[in-house]
Amino acid sequence: MPDLIYVRQALEASWGVDTSYRGVQQDGNPALGQCYPTSRTVQYFFPDTEIIKGKVWNGKEVETHFWNGLLVNDILYHIDLTWQQFPAGSLVREYAIVDRYSLGDSEQTIERCALLTQRVLDYLKANMRSSSQRQ
């Protein structure tokens, strides 16, 4: 099982226009539109995490955003690997844990999530193999 740092590296290397929400892209902002498939991929590797859906004020408007949470001893730790898509000063206005059994993902969303997860698996496999060969 890879640790979160390696998963984050793999995610950032695996994001693409085909995994982003509605194919959004912005130069210098690779995390844009990647929040939901990223949160699903994190949950794949760390099944004890929950998916959180929230509203973020970005200084101009409120956007829907997804990230992960991990409940430990009644404390919810937030794990957001795509927060960098927002400008400095952005604020979470509200959030709730999403019931993992009633996400209701569209076929397109399921495909985007599966594509990102597979790319991360491939990245980790290739990089774990190459790092073990160097040792």
PDB file of C-alpha atoms in Angstrom:
ATOM      1  CA  MET A   1       0.000   0.000   0.000  1.00  0.00           C
ATOM      2  CA  PRO A   2       1.538   3.325  -1.039  1.00  0.00           C
ATOM      3  CA  ASP A   3       1.511   6.224   1.373  1.00  0.00           C
ATOM      4  CA  LEU A   4      -0.428   9.427   0.797  1.00  0.00           C
ATOM      5  CA  ILE A   5       2.616  11.349  -0.435  1.00  0.00           C
ATOM      6  CA  TYR A   6       3.179   8.865  -3.284  1.00  0.00           C
ATOM      7  CA  VAL A   7      -0.509   8.823  -4.120  1.00  0.00           C
ATOM      8  CA  ARG A   8      -0.491  12.615  -4.298  1.00  0.00           C
ATOM      9  CA  GLN A   9       2.516  12.584  -6.656  1.00  0.00           C
ATOM     10  CA  ALA A  10       0.805   9.972  -8.812  1.00  0.00           C
ATOM     11  CA  LEU A  11      -2.438  11.956  -8.889  1.00  0.00           C
ATOM     12  CA  GLU A  12      -0.719  15.160  -9.950  1.00  0.00           C
ATOM     13  CA  ALA A  13       1.128  13.267 -12.718  1.00  0.00           C
ATOM     14  CA  SER A  14      -2.112  11.605 -13.851  1.00  0.00           C
ATOM     15  CA  TRP A  15      -4.524  14.529 -14.099  1.00  0.00           C
ATOM     16  CA  GLY A  16      -5.619  15.428 -17.607  1.00  0.00           C
ATOM     17  CA  VAL A  17      -8.344  17.196 -19.517  1.00  0.00           C
ATOM     18  CA  ASP A  18     -10.093  13.818 -19.799  1.00  0.00           C
ATOM     19  CA  THR A  19     -10.288  13.421 -16.008  1.00  0.00           C
ATOM     20  CA  SER A  20     -11.394  16.975 -15.214  1.00  0.00           C
ATOM     21  CA  TYR A  21     -14.983  18.113 -14.740  1.00  0.00           C
ATOM     22  CA  ARG A  22     -16.410  19.031 -18.150  1.00  0.00           C
ATOM     23  CA  GLY A  23     -12.887  19.032 -19.572  1.00  0.00           C
ATOM     24  CA  VAL A  24     -11.951  22.302 -17.885  1.00  0.00           C
ATOM     25  CA  GLN A  25      -8.340  23.415 -18.145  1.00  0.00           C
ATOM     26  CA  GLN A  26      -6.371  26.432 -17.051  1.00  0.00           C
ATOM     27  CA  ASP A  27      -2.665  27.003 -17.632  1.00  0.00           C
ATOM     28  CA  GLY A  28      -0.793  26.802 -14.344  1.00  0.00           C
ATOM     29  CA  ASN A  29      -3.754  25.215 -12.530  1.00  0.00           C
ATOM     30  CA  PRO A  30      -3.671  21.443 -13.194  1.00  0.00           C
ATOM     31  CA  ALA A  31      -5.918  20.692 -10.180  1.00  0.00           C
ATOM     32  CA  LEU A  32      -8.847  22.609 -11.678  1.00  0.00           C
ATOM     33  CA  GLY A  33     -11.833  20.301 -12.141  1.00  0.00           C
ATOM     34  CA  GLN A  34     -10.028  17.304 -10.655  1.00  0.00           C
ATOM     35  CA  CYS A  35     -11.558  17.336  -7.166  1.00  0.00           C
ATOM     36  CA  TYR A  36     -14.180  14.618  -7.486  1.00  0.00           C
ATOM     37  CA  PRO A  37     -12.158  11.954  -9.332  1.00  0.00           C
ATOM     38  CA  THR A  38      -9.261  12.737  -6.998  1.00  0.00           C
ATOM     39  CA  SER A  39     -11.414  12.200  -3.910  1.00  0.00           C
ATOM     40  CA  ARG A  40     -12.694   8.901  -5.346  1.00  0.00           C
ATOM     41  CA  THR A  41      -9.148   7.771  -6.126  1.00  0.00           C
ATOM     42  CA  VAL A  42      -7.976   8.658  -2.604  1.00  0.00           C
ATOM     43  CA  GLN A  43     -10.891   6.626  -1.245  1.00  0.00           C
ATOM     44  CA  TYR A  44      -9.837   3.688  -3.459  1.00  0.00           C
ATOM     45  CA  PHE A  45      -6.367   3.642  -1.837  1.00  0.00           C
ATOM     46  CA  PHE A  46      -7.559   4.627   1.635  1.00  0.00           C
ATOM     47  CA  PRO A  47     -11.035   3.085   2.059  1.00  0.00           C
ATOM     48  CA  ASP A  48     -11.464   4.489   5.578  1.00  0.00           C
ATOM     49  CA  THR A  49     -11.670   8.008   4.131  1.00  0.00           C
ATOM     50  CA  GLU A  50     -14.978   9.647   3.366  1.00  0.00           C
ATOM     51  CA  ILE A  51     -15.825  11.966   0.511  1.00  0.00           C
ATOM     52  CA  ILE A  52     -16.814  15.463   1.559  1.00  0.00           C
ATOM     53  CA  LYS A  53     -18.874  17.815  -0.587  1.00  0.00           C
ATOM     54  CA  GLY A  54     -18.678  21.479   0.197  1.00  0.00           C
ATOM     55  CA  LYS A  55     -19.194  25.009  -0.987  1.00  0.00           C
ATOM     56  CA  VAL A  56     -16.105  27.185  -1.444  1.00  0.00           C
ATOM     57  CA  TRP A  57     -16.138  30.966  -1.764  1.00  0.00           C
ATOM     58  CA  ASN A  58     -13.304  31.785  -4.184  1.00  0.00           C
ATOM     59  CA  GLY A  59     -13.548  35.560  -3.818  1.00  0.00           C
ATOM     60  CA  LYS A  60     -15.980  35.926  -6.729  1.00  0.00           C
ATOM     61  CA  GLU A  61     -18.491  33.092  -6.469  1.00  0.00           C
ATOM     62  CA  VAL A  62     -19.374  29.946  -4.568  1.00  0.00           C
ATOM     63  CA  GLU A  63     -18.183  26.700  -6.142  1.00  0.00           C
ATOM     64  CA  THR A  64     -18.976  23.089  -5.335  1.00  0.00           C
ATOM     65  CA  HIS A  65     -15.874  21.197  -4.241  1.00  0.00           C
ATOM     66  CA  PHE A  66     -15.018  17.653  -3.129  1.00  0.00           C
ATOM     67  CA  TRP A  67     -12.252  16.369  -0.864  1.00  0.00           C
ATOM     68  CA  ASN A  68     -11.657  13.558   1.630  1.00  0.00           C
ATOM     69  CA  GLY A  69     -12.012  13.297   5.355  1.00  0.00           C
ATOM     70  CA  LEU A  70     -10.796  10.767   7.882  1.00  0.00           C
ATOM     71  CA  LEU A  71     -12.545  10.388  11.219  1.00  0.00           C
ATOM     72  CA  VAL A  72     -10.121   9.505  14.034  1.00  0.00           C
ATOM     73  CA  ASN A  73     -11.245   9.529  17.662  1.00  0.00           C
ATOM     74  CA  ASP A  74     -14.273  11.681  16.786  1.00  0.00           C
ATOM     75  CA  ILE A  75     -12.083  14.270  15.027  1.00  0.00           C
ATOM     76  CA  LEU A  76     -12.571  14.788  11.284  1.00  0.00           C
ATOM     77  CA  TYR A  77      -9.275  15.370   9.500  1.00  0.00           C
ATOM     78  CA  HIS A  78      -9.640  17.018   6.094  1.00  0.00           C
ATOM     79  CA  ILE A  79      -7.478  15.746   3.216  1.00  0.00           C
ATOM     80  CA  ASP A  80      -7.757  17.987   0.180  1.00  0.00           C
ATOM     81  CA  LEU A  81      -5.332  17.194  -2.629  1.00  0.00           C
ATOM     82  CA  THR A  82      -6.886  19.688  -5.064  1.00  0.00           C
ATOM     83  CA  TRP A  83      -7.271  22.781  -2.889  1.00  0.00           C
ATOM     84  CA  GLN A  84      -4.526  24.513  -4.873  1.00  0.00           C
ATOM     85  CA  GLN A  85      -7.056  25.087  -7.664  1.00  0.00           C
ATOM     86  CA  PHE A  86      -8.528  27.943  -5.618  1.00  0.00           C
ATOM     87  CA  PRO A  87      -7.007  31.406  -5.232  1.00  0.00           C
ATOM     88  CA  ALA A  88      -5.444  32.431  -1.924  1.00  0.00           C
ATOM     89  CA  GLY A  89      -8.066  33.546   0.560  1.00  0.00           C
ATOM     90  CA  SER A  90     -10.745  31.091  -0.583  1.00  0.00           C
ATOM     91  CA  LEU A  91     -12.977  29.801   2.209  1.00  0.00           C
ATOM     92  CA  VAL A  92     -15.072  26.703   2.783  1.00  0.00           C
ATOM     93  CA  ARG A  93     -18.580  27.963   3.539  1.00  0.00           C
ATOM     94  CA  GLU A  94     -20.233  24.632   4.312  1.00  0.00           C
ATOM     95  CA  TYR A  95     -19.595  20.927   3.906  1.00  0.00           C
ATOM     96  CA  ALA A  96     -21.054  17.495   4.575  1.00  0.00           C
ATOM     97  CA  ILE A  97     -19.846  13.916   4.348  1.00  0.00           C
ATOM     98  CA  VAL A  98     -21.381  12.195   1.329  1.00  0.00           C
ATOM     99  CA  ASP A  99     -22.984   8.783   1.799  1.00  0.00           C
ATOM    100  CA  ARG A 100     -20.636   6.548  -0.192  1.00  0.00           C
ATOM    101  CA  TYR A 101     -23.459   4.185  -1.101  1.00  0.00           C
ATOM    102  CA  SER A 102     -25.692   6.781  -2.705  1.00  0.00           C
ATOM    103  CA  LEU A 103     -23.331   8.925  -4.756  1.00  0.00           C
ATOM    104  CA  GLY A 104     -25.414   8.565  -7.924  1.00  0.00           C
ATOM    105  CA  ASP A 105     -22.502   9.142 -10.291  1.00  0.00           C
ATOM    106  CA  SER A 106     -23.233   9.488 -14.001  1.00  0.00           C
ATOM    107  CA  GLU A 107     -21.604   7.069 -16.434  1.00  0.00           C
ATOM    108  CA  GLN A 108     -19.248   9.840 -17.572  1.00  0.00           C
ATOM    109  CA  THR A 109     -18.205  10.559 -13.977  1.00  0.00           C
ATOM    110  CA  ILE A 110     -17.641   6.870 -13.285  1.00  0.00           C
ATOM    111  CA  GLU A 111     -15.429   6.692 -16.386  1.00  0.00           C
ATOM    112  CA  ARG A 112     -13.403   9.765 -15.360  1.00  0.00           C
ATOM    113  CA  CYS A 113     -12.854   8.338 -11.884  1.00  0.00           C
ATOM    114  CA  ALA A 114     -11.883   4.917 -13.232  1.00  0.00           C
ATOM    115  CA  LEU A 115      -9.478   6.490 -15.721  1.00  0.00           C
ATOM    116  CA  LEU A 116      -7.751   8.541 -13.035  1.00  0.00           C
ATOM    117  CA  THR A 117      -7.517   5.587 -10.649  1.00  0.00           C
ATOM    118  CA  GLN A 118      -6.013   3.385 -13.369  1.00  0.00           C
ATOM    119  CA  ARG A 119      -3.464   6.047 -14.302  1.00  0.00           C
ATOM    120  CA  VAL A 120      -2.463   6.370 -10.652  1.00  0.00           C
ATOM    121  CA  LEU A 121      -2.118   2.591 -10.335  1.00  0.00           C
ATOM    122  CA  ASP A 122       0.035   2.505 -13.489  1.00  0.00           C
ATOM    123  CA  TYR A 123       2.165   5.413 -12.264  1.00  0.00           C
ATOM    124  CA  LEU A 124       2.727   3.816  -8.864  1.00  0.00           C
ATOM    125  CA  LYS A 125       3.552   0.443 -10.397  1.00  0.00           C
ATOM    126  CA  ALA A 126       6.088   1.951 -12.810  1.00  0.00           C
ATOM    127  CA  ASN A 127       7.682   4.208 -10.233  1.00  0.00           C
ATOM    128  CA  MET A 128       7.765   1.671  -7.408  1.00  0.00           C
ATOM    129  CA  ARG A 129       9.437  -0.806  -9.762  1.00  0.00           C
ATOM    130  CA  SER A 130      12.041   1.722 -10.931  1.00  0.00           C
ATOM    131  CA  SER A 131      12.791   2.922  -7.386  1.00  0.00           C
ATOM    132  CA  SER A 132      13.210  -0.662  -6.111  1.00  0.00           C
ATOM    133  CA  GLN A 133      15.574  -1.451  -9.000  1.00  0.00           C
ATOM    134  CA  ARG A 134      17.839   1.453  -7.999  1.00  0.00           C
ATOM    135  CA  GLN A 135      18.263   0.158  -4.460  1.00  0.00           C
TER     136      GLN A 135
END
